[in-house]
Coordinates of N, CA and C in Angstrom, one line a residue:
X1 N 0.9 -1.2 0.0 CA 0.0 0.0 0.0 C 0.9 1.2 0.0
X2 N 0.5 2.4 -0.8 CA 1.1 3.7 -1.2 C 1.4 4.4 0.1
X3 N 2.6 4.7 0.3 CA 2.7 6.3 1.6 C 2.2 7.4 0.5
X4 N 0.7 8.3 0.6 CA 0.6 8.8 -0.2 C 1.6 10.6 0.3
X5 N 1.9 11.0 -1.0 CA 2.6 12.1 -0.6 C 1.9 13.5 -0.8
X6 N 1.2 14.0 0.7 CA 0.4 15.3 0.1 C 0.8 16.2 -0.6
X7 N 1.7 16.3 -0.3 CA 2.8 18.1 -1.2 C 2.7 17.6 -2.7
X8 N 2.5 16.3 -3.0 CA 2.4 16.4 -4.6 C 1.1 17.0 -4.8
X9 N 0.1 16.3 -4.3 CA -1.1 16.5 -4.9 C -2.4 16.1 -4.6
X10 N -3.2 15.4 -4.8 CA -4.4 14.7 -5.6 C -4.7 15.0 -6.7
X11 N -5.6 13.6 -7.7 CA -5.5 13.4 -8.9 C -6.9 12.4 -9.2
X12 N -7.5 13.3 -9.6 CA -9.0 12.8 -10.3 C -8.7 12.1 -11.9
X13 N -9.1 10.9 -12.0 CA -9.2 10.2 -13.8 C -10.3 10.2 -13.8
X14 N -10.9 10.8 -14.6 CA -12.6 10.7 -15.4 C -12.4 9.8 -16.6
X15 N -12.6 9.0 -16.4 CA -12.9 7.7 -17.3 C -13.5 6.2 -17.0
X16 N -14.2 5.7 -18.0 CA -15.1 4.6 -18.0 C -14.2 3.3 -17.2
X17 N -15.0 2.8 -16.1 CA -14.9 1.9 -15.5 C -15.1 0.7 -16.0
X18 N -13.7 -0.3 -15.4 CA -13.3 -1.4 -15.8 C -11.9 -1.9 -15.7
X19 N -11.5 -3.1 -15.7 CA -10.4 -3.1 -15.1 C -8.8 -2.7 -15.7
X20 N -9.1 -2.6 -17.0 CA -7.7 -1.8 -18.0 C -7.6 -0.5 -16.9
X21 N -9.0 0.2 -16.5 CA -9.3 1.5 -16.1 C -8.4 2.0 -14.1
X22 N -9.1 0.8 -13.6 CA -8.7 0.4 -12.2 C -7.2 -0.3 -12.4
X23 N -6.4 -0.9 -13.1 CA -5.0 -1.0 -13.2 C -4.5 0.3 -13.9
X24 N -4.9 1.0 -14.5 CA -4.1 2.3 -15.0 C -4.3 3.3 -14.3
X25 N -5.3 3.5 -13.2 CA -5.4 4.3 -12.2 C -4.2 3.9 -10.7
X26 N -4.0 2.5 -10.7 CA -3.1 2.3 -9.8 C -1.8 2.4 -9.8
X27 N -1.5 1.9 -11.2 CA -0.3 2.7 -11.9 C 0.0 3.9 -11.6
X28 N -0.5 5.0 -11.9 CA -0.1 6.4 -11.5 C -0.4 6.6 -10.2
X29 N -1.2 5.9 -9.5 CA -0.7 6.5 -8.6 C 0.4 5.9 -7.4
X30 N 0.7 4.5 -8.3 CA 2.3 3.9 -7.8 C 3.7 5.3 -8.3
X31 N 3.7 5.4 -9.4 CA 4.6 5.8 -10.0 C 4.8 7.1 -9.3
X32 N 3.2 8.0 -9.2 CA 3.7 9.4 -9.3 C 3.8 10.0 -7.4
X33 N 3.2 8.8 -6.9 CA 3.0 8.5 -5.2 C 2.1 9.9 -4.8
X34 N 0.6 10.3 -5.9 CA -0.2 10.8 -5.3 C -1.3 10.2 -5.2
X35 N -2.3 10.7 -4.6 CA -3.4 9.6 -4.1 C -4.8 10.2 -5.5
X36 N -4.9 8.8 -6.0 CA -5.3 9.0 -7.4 C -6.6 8.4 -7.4
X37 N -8.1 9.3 -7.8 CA -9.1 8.8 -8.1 C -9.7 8.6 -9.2
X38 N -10.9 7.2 -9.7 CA -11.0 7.6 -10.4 C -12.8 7.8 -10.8
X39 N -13.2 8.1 -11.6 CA -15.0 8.4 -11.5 C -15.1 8.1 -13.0
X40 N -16.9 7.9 -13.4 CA -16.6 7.6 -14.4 C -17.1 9.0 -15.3
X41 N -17.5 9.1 -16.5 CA -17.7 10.3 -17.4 C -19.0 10.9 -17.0
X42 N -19.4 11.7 -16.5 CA -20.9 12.2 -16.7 C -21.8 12.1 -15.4
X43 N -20.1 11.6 -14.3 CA -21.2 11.3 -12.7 C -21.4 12.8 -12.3
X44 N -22.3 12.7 -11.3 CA -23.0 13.8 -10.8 C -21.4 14.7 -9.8
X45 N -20.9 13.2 -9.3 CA -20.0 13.6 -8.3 C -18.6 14.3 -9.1
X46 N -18.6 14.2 -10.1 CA -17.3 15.4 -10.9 C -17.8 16.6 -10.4
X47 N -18.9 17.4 -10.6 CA -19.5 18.6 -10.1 C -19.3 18.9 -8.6
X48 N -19.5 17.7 -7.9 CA -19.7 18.0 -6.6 C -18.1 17.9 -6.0
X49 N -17.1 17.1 -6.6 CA -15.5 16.9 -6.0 C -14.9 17.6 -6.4
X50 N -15.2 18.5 -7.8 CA -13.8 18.7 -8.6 C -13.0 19.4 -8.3
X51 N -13.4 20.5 -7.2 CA -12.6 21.6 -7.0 C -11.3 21.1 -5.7
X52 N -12.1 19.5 -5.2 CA -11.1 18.8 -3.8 C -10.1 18.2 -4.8
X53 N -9.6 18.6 -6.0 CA -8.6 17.9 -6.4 C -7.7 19.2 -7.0
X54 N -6.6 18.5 -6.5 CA -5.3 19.4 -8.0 C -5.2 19.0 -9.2
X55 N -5.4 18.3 -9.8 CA -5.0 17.9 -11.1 C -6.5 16.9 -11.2
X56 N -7.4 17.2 -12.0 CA -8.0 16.5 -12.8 C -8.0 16.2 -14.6
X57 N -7.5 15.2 -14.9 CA -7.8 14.4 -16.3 C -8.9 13.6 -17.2
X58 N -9.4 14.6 -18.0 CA -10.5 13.6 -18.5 C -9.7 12.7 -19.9
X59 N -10.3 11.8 -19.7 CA -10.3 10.3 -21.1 C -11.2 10.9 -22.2
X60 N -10.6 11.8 -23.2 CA -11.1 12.6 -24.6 C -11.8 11.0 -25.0
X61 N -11.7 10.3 -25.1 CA -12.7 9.2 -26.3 C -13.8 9.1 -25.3
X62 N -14.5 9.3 -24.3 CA -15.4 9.1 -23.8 C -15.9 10.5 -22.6
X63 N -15.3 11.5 -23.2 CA -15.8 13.1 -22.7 C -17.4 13.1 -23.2
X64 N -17.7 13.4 -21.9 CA -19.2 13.5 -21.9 C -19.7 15.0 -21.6
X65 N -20.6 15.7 -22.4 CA -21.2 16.9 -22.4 C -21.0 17.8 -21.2
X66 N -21.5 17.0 -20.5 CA -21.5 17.5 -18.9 C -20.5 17.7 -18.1
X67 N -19.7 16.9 -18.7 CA -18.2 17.3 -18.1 C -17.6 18.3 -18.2
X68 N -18.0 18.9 -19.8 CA -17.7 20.5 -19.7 C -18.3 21.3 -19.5
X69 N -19.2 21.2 -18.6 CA -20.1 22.3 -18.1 C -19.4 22.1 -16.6
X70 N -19.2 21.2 -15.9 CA -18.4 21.4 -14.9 C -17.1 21.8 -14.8
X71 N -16.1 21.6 -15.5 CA -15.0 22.7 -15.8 C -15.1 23.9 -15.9
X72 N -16.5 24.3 -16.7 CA -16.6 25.9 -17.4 C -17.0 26.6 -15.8
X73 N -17.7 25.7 -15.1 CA -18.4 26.1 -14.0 C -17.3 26.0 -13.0
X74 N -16.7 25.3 -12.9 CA -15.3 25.1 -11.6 C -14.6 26.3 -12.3
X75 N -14.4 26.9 -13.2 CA -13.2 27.6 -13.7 C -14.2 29.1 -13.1
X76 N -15.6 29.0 -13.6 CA -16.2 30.5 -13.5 C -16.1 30.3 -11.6
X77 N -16.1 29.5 -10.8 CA -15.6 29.6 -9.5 C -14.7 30.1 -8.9
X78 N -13.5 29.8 -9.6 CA -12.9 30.4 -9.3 C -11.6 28.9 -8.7
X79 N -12.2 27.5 -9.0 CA -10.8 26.7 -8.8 C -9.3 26.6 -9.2
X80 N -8.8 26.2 -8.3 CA -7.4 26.0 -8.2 C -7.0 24.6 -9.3
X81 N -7.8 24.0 -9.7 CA -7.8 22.2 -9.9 C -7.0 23.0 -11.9
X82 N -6.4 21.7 -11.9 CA -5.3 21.8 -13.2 C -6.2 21.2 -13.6
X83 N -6.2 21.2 -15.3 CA -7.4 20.2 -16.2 C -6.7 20.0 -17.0
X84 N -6.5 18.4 -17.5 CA -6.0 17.9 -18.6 C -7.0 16.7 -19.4
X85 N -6.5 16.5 -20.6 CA -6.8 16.1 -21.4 C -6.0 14.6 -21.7
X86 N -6.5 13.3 -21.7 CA -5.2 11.8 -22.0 C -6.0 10.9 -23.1
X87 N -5.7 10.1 -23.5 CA -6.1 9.1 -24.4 C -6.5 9.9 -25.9
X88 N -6.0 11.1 -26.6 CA -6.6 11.8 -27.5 C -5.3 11.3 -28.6
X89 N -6.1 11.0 -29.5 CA -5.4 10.7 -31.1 C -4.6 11.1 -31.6
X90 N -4.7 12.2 -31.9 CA -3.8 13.5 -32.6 C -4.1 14.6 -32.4
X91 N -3.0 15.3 -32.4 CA -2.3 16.7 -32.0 C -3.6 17.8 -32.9
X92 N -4.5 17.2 -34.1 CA -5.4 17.9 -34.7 C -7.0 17.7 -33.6
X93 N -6.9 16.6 -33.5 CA -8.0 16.5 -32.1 C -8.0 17.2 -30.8
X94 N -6.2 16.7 -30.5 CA -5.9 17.9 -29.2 C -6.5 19.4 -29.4
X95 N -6.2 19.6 -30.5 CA -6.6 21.5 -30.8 C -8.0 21.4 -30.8
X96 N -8.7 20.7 -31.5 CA -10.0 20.9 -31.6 C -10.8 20.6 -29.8
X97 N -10.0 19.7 -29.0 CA -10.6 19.8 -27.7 C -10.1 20.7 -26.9
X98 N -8.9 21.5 -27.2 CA -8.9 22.6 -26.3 C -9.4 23.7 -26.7
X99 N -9.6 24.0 -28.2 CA -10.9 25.2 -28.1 C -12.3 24.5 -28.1
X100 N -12.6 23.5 -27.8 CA -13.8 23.1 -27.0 C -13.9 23.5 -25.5
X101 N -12.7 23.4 -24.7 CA -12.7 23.9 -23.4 C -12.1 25.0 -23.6
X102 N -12.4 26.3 -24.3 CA -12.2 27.7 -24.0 C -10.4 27.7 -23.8
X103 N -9.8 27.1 -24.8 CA -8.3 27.2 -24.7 C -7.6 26.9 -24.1
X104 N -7.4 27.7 -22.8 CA -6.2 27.4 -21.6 C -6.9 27.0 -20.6
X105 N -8.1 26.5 -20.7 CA -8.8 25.7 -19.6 C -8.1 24.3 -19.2
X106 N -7.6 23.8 -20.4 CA -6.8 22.3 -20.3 C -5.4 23.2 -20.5
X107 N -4.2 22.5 -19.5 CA -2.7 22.8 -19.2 C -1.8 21.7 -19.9
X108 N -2.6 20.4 -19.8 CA -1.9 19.3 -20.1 C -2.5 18.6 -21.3
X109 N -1.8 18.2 -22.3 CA -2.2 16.6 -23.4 C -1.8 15.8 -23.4
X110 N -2.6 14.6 -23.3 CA -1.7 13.4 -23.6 C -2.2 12.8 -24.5
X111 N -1.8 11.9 -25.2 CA -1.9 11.4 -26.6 C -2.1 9.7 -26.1
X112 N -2.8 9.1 -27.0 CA -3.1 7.5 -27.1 C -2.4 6.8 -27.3
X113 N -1.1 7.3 -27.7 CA 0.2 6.8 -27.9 C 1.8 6.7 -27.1
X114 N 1.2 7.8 -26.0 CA 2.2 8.3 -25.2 C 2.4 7.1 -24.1
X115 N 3.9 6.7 -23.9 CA 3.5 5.9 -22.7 C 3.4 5.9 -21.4
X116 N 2.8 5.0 -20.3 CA 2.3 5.4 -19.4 C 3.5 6.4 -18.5
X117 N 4.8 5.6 -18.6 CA 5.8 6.5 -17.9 C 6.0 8.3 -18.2
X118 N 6.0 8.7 -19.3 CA 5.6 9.4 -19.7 C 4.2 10.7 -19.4
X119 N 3.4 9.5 -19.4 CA 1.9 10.6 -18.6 C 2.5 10.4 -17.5
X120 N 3.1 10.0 -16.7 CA 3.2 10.2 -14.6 C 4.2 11.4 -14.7
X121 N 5.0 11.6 -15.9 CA 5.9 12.0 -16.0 C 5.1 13.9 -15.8
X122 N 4.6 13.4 -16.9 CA 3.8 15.1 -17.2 C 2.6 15.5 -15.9
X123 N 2.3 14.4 -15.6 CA 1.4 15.0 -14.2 C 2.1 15.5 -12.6
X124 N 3.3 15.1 -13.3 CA 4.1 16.0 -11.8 C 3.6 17.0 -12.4
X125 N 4.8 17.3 -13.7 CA 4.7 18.6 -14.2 C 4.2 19.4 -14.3
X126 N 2.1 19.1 -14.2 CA 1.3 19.8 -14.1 C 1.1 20.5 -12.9
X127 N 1.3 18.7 -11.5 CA 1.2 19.4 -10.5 C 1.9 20.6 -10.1
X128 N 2.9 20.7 -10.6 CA 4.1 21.5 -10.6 C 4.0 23.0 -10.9
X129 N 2.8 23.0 -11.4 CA 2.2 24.3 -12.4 C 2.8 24.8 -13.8
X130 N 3.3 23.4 -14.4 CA 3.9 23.8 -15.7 C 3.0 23.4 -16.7
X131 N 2.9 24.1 -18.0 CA 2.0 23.2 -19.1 C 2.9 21.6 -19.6
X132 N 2.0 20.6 -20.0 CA 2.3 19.9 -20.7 C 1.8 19.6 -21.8
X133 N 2.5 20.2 -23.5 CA 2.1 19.5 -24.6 C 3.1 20.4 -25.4
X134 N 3.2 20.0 -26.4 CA 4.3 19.9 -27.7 C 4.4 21.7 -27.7
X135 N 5.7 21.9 -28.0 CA 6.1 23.3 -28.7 C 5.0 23.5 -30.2
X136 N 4.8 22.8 -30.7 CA 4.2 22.7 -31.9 C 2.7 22.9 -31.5
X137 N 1.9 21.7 -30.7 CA 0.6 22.7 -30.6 C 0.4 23.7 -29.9
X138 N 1.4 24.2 -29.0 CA 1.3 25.4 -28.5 C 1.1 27.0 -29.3
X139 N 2.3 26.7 -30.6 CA 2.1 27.4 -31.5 C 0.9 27.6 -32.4
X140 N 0.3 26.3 -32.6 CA -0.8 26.2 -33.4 C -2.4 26.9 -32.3
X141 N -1.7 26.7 -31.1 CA -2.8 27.2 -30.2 C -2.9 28.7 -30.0
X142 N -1.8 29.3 -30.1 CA -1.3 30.8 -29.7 C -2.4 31.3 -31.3
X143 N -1.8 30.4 -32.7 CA -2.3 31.2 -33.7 C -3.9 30.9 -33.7
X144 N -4.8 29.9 -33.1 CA -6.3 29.7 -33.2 C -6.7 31.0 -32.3
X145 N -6.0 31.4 -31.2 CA -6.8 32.5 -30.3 C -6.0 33.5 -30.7
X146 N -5.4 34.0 -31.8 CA -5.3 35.1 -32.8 C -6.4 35.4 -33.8
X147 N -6.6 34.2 -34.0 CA -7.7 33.9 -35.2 C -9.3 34.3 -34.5
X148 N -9.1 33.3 -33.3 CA -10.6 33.7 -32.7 C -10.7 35.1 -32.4
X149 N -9.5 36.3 -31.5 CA -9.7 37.4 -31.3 C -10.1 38.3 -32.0
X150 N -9.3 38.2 -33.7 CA -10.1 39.0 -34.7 C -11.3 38.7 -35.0
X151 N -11.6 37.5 -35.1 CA -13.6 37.4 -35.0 C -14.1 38.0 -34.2
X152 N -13.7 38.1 -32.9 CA -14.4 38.8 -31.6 C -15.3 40.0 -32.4
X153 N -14.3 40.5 -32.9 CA -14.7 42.5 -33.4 C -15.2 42.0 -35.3
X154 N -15.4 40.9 -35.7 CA -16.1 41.1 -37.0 C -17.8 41.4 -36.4
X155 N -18.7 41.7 -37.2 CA -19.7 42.5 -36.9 C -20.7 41.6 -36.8
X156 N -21.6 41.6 -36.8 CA -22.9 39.9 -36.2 C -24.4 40.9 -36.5
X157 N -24.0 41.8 -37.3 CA -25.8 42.6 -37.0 C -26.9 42.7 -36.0
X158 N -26.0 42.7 -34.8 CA -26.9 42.5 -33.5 C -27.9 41.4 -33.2
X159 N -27.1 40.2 -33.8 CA -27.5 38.7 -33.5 C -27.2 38.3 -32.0
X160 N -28.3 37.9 -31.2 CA -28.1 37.2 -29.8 C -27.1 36.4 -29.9
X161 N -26.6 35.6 -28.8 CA -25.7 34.7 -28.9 C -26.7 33.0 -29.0
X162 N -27.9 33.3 -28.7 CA -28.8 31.9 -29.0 C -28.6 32.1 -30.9
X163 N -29.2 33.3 -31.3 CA -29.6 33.5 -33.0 C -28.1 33.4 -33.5
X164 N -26.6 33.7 -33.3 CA -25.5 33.1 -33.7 C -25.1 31.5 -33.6
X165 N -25.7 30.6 -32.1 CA -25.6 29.2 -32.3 C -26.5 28.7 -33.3
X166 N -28.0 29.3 -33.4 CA -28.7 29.1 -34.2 C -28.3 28.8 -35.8
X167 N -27.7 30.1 -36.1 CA -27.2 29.9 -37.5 C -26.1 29.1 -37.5
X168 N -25.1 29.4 -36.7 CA -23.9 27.8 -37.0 C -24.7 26.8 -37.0
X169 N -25.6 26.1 -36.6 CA -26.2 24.5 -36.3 C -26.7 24.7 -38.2
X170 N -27.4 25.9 -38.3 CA -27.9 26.1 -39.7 C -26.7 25.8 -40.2
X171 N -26.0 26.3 -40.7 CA -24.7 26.1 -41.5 C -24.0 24.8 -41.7
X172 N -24.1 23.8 -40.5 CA -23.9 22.5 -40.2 C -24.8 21.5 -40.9
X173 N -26.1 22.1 -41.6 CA -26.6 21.3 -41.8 C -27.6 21.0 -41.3
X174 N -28.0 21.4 -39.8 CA -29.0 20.6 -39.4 C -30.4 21.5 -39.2
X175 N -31.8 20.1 -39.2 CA -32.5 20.7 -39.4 C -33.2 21.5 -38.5
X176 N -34.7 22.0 -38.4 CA -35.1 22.8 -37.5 C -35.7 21.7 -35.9
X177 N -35.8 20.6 -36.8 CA -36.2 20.1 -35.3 C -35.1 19.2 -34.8
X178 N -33.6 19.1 -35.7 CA -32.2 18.6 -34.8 C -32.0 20.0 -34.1
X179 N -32.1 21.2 -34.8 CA -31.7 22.3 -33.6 C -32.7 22.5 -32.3
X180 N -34.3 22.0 -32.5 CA -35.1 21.9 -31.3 C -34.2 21.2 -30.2
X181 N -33.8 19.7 -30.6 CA -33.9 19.0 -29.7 C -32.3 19.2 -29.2
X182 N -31.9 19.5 -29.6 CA -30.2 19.6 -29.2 C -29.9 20.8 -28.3
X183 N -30.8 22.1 -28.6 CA -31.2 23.1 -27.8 C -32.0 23.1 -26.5
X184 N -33.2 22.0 -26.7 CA -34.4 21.9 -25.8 C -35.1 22.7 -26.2
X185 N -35.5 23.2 -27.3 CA -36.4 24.4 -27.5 C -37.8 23.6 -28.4
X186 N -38.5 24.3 -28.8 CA -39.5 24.1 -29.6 C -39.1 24.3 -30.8
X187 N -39.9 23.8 -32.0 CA -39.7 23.7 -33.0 C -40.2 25.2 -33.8
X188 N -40.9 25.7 -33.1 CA -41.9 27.0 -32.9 C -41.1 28.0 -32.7
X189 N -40.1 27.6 -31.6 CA -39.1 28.7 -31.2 C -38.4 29.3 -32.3
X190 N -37.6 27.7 -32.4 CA -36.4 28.1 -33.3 C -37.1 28.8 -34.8
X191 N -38.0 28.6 -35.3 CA -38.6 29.3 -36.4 C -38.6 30.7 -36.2
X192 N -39.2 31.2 -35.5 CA -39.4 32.3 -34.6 C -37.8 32.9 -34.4
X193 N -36.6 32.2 -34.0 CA -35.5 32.6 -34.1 C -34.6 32.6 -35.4
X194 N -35.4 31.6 -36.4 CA -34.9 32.0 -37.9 C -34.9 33.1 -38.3
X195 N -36.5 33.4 -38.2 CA -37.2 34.8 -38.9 C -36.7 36.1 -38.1
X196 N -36.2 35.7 -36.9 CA -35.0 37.2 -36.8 C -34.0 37.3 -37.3
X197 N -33.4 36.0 -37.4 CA -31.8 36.4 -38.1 C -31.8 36.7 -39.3
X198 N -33.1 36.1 -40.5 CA -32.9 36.7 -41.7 C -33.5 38.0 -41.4
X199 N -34.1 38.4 -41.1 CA -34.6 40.1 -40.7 C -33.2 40.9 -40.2
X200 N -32.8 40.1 -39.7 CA -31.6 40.8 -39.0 C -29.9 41.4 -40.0
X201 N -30.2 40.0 -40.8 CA -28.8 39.8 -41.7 C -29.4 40.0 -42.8
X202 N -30.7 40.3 -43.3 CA -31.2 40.8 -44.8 C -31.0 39.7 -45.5
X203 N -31.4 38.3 -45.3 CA -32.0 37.0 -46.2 C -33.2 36.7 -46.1
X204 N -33.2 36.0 -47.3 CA -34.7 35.6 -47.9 C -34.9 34.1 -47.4
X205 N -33.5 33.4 -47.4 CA -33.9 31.9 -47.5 C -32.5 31.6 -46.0
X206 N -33.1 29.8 -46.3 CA -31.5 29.2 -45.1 C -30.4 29.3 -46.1
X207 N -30.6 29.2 -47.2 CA -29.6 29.1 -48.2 C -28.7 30.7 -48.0
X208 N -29.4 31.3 -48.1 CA -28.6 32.7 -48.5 C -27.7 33.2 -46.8
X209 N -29.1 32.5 -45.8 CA -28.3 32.6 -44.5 C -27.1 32.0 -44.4
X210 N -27.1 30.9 -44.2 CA -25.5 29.9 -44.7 C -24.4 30.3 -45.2
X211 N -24.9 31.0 -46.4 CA -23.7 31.8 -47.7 C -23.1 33.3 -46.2
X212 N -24.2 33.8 -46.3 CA -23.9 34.8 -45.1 C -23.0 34.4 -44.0
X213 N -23.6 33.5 -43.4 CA -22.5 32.9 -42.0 C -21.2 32.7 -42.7
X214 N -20.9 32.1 -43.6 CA -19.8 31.7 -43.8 C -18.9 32.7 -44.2
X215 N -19.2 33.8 -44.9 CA -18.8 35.0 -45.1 C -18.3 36.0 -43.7
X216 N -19.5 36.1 -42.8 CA -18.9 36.7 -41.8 C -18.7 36.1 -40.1
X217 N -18.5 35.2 -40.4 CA -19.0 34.3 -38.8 C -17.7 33.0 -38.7
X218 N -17.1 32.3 -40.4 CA -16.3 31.5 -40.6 C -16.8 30.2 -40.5
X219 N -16.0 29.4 -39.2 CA -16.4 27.5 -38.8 C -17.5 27.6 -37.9
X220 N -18.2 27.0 -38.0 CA -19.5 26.5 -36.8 C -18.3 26.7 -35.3
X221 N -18.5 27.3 -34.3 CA -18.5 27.5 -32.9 C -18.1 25.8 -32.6
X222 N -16.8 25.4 -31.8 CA -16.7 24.6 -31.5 C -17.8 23.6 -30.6
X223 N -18.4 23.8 -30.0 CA -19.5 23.8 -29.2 C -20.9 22.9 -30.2
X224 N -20.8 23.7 -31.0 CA -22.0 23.0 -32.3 C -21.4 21.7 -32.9
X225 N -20.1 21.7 -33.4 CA -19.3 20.6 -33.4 C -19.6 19.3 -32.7
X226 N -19.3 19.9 -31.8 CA -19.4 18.9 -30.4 C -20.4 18.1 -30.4
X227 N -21.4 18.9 -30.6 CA -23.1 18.8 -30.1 C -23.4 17.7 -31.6
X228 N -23.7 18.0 -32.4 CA -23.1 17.5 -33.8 C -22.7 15.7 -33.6
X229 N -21.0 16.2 -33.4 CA -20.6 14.6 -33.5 C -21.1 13.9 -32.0
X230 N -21.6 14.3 -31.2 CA -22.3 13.3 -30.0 C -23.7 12.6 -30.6
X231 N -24.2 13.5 -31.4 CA -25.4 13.4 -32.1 C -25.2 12.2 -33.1
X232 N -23.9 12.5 -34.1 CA -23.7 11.1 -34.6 C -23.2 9.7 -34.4
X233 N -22.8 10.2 -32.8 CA -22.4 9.1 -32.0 C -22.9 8.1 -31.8
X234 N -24.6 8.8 -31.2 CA -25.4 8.2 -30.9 C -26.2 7.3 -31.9
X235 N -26.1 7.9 -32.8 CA -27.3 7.2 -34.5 C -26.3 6.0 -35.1
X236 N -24.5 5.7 -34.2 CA -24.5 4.3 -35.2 C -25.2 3.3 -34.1

């Protein structure tokens, strides 16, 4: 049994239960000698613990919705807790999950490739208060929130922030009652929220709306993405 060492830390794993899961949770916390829990994706109890830990890690192949509303919410609190990111594919996925969590929300990456000595390695690091991930996506990170900043000030014609998700989900493709249900809204609503944006942005049709977003608005909002591929998660 571990002498656990407080001065490192505590260390939350959000990931699906089972025993690859319970031997890789014990692993780190042999190796890195902090006292390591783990939960699974989407429990009630990430909301209610997260802030009792230093370093929490979520498992990107089985990130569940909710899990980033508890981050966004521990972060608008005002927590101390480090957030990283492990089991993620590629360095093009890494990017696309950290401007899913608002950039520098996640400190650390780890890849599905990396080995395990290696992650114990980077979770000192984190504990430590250093970032962990490549010089390379760092750069590529620095240039997305260059990119986002100049959108900030392109102009939206006094579109809400509901009537801007609205039109990305339009843009994506989907229809008025995939944006009901994916919103919670009525089908009634979202019509109702059509017929302001094209009043708003001077179209006739979704067609000409689309052409519009794309012109001044760019990629669908990470967030719609998200919503999107869980959506097609679910339908195989």
């Amino acid at each position: 049994m571990n002498d656990f060492n407080e001065d490192l830390g505590n260390v939350l794993i959000v990931t699906p239960g089972s025993p690859q899961s319970a031997l890789f949770i014990e692993y780190v916390s042999e190796k890195t000698g902090c006292s390591v829990t783990g939960l699974e994706p989407g429990s009630p109890r990430i909301a209610q613990t997260l802030r009792d830990y230093n370093l929490a890690l979520f498992d990107a192949s089985a990130l569940d919705e909710r899990d980033i509303g508890h981050v966004q919410q521990a972060v608008a609190d005002g927590a101390k807790t480090v957030f990283s990111g492990f089991n993620i594919p590629s360095e093009d996925e890494a990017l696309r999950l950290l401007d899913l969590l608002y950039l520098l929300y996640l400190q650390g990456i780890f890849y599905k490739t990396d080995q395990l000595d290696l992650l114990c390695k980077g979770i000192l690091c984190l504990l430590n208060g250093d970032f962990w991930m490549s010089r390379h996506l760092m750069t590529r990170l620095v240039r997305l929130y260059r990119q986002q900043r100049t959108n900030t000030y392109r102009p939206a014609c006094g579109l809400t922030q509901r009537e801007l998700e609205i039109l990305a989900m339009l843009g994506s493709g989907e229809t008025n009652m995939n944006i009901a249900k994916q919103l919670f809204i009525s089908e009634h609503t979202v019509k109702s929220h059509l017929y302001n944006i094209f009043r708003k942005i001077e179209v006739k049709n979704r067609t000409q709306a689309i052409n519009w977003a794309k012109d001044h608005l760019g990629a669908p909002p990470p967030q719609v993405m998200w919503r999107r591929r869980r959506a097609e998660a679910r339908a195989i």
